[in-house]
């Protein structure tokens, strides 16, 4: 038992002093190291705090710059969107003008066709391809050409409206994205370290694979604006074309309508004058017919008046053949009676020949009367068609300017 229990180790005074100095030195070194670490920690704290604040200031500045950039392009997009919307409204107004102008061509075209159909009712020699018909055909061709041109331009306006609406859609979409980005970045800019909504988000410190470069971002909005401006300019140019077209086509149609009306007026005056001349000739022919009828009556009476003297002369000659014997003498009476009969027969023959001529002439006059009356009737019908039917209808032609 006494072997198992060992007494504590005994040290010398020198060892004791050495041990104390060793502990002093170790403590001093540890304290110095701790002081250095504390100083380094304070410096690191200050440094990281300043770096964090500096970085936050830089981030906030970048937010401000970004917000300024987004705001700038938002404002540009809003201006261009307003211009685009205004242009669409103007295009819609121009589309309505074209539709009204196109619709307004229907009635004049219908009137022209009705006039051409009316004039097919002319008969005889008056069924002529005159200046009126030429102008009516030209007027129809003009109106049809105008309608084709208006329809083509209307299609262009409709297509331009579709293009402008497409531009409006892309501008609105870009603008909506800008408002969304502004809202997000403004909210991010306002966030502070002590905000209660802050949370740790793992894996967010990355660049999204579908993100674009600032240059691409700016180019996207700039391209939208440039395309919208280009299409707006095209729309403005098209509107200028429509203004010119509506004015020109209205002038062309009005000019042709005036020329057709002038041709109608000339033709009506010409036909009326001809009808008057025909009526004058008819009156003269009718007068001549009356005179010829009286002349025929006179000739017939003159011929009839010769029957008595002829009977008398022939009766005398016949009675004288009964004279007895030598009394049957060829005396002057006999010769004169024979001459009288011959003279009467000759006169009757002459009168009958003249009567036949007069009757033939009367037939000719009657034929002329019928021809004149028929021609006057034709002219009256033509006047009724041109002056009453056509011109009354044409008074309703109103070439409007839209």
Phi, psi and omega in degrees: 000318179294337179280328183288325184272116180263139176287152179300153181291142179256134179246158178274168178295325180294321178294324180295316179296319181297317180297319179297314180297324179296317178295320178301312183296319181295317179296319180298314180297317181295319179296316180297318179296320179295319179297318179297319180295320178297314179299316180296321179295315178300317179296318180295320178300312180298317182295313181292325178296315180294319179296318180297314179296319179297316179297318178297320178298318180295318178298316179297322178296317177298321176301315180300314179298318180295317178297322177297317180297312181296319179298318179302309182291329175298314179297319179296318179295321179296317178299313182292326177295318177298314178300319181294316178297317178299319181294321178298317179298318179294320178297320178297321178295319179292325177298317178298318178300316180295318179297317179295318179296319180294318179293327181290344179280342186295314183294311177303321179295320178296320179295318178300314180295322178295318178298317178296320178293318177303315185287347172290345178280354174297150183233165175060218185294340181282351176280072187244147177277078186269184181297328179297312180296319178300317180289324177297317178295321178293322178296317177297317178297320179297313182295317179297320177297319178296317181296320178297317180293319178296320180294319179297316179292324177297320177297321179295317179298317179299317179294321179294323176297317178300317179297316182294324177293325176295318178296320178299319180300313182291324177294316180296321179295315178297318180294320178299318177296322179295317178297320178296316179296319179299316181299315181295312183290325176295320177295317179297320180296325183280345181294142176234168185300329186267012180293135186288344183271356183293139179218158172284137179232105181289140172074015181272345181281076182206167174260124181294139183293333181264010180282161181242164178282158176305324179294317178294321178299312180293320181297325181298309180292321180297320179294320176301316181293317180296317179296318179297319180292319178298314180292325177295319178295318176299320179295318179296319177297319179295322178295322177296321177297319180296316178304311180295318182296313181298320179292314183294313182295321177297318178297315181299314181294317180296320179297316180291323176298316179298318180294321178294316178298322178295318178297321176300313182299316180297316182294320179296315178298317181296315180294318180295319178296315179297318178299318178297318178295320178296320179295324177296313178297322179297317179299319178294318179296317178299318177297319179294323178297317179299316179296318181292322177298317177297320180295319178297318178299318179297315180298317180297318179294318179298320179292318179295324181296341182276350182293316180299306179300326181292315179299318180299311182295316182291323178295315178302313180298319182292318179296323183288344175289348180270001178297139185279147170042238186290348180289345178283073189255141176277071185275173180304328180297315181300312181297322182290323178295318177298318178297322179297315180298315179298317180297316180296316180299318179297316181295318178298317180299316179297316179297319180293321178297315179294323177297317179297318178297318180296319179295320177296318179296323178297318177299318178298318178296320180294319176300318177296321177301313181296318178297316180295316179297320178294317180293321177296319177297320177298315180295322178297318179295319178296319178297319179297319180294310186284313188276324184266302185289305186288308185292326175297319179291321184288342177296338181276355178291123180227104179277104181271158176249125183248000000 
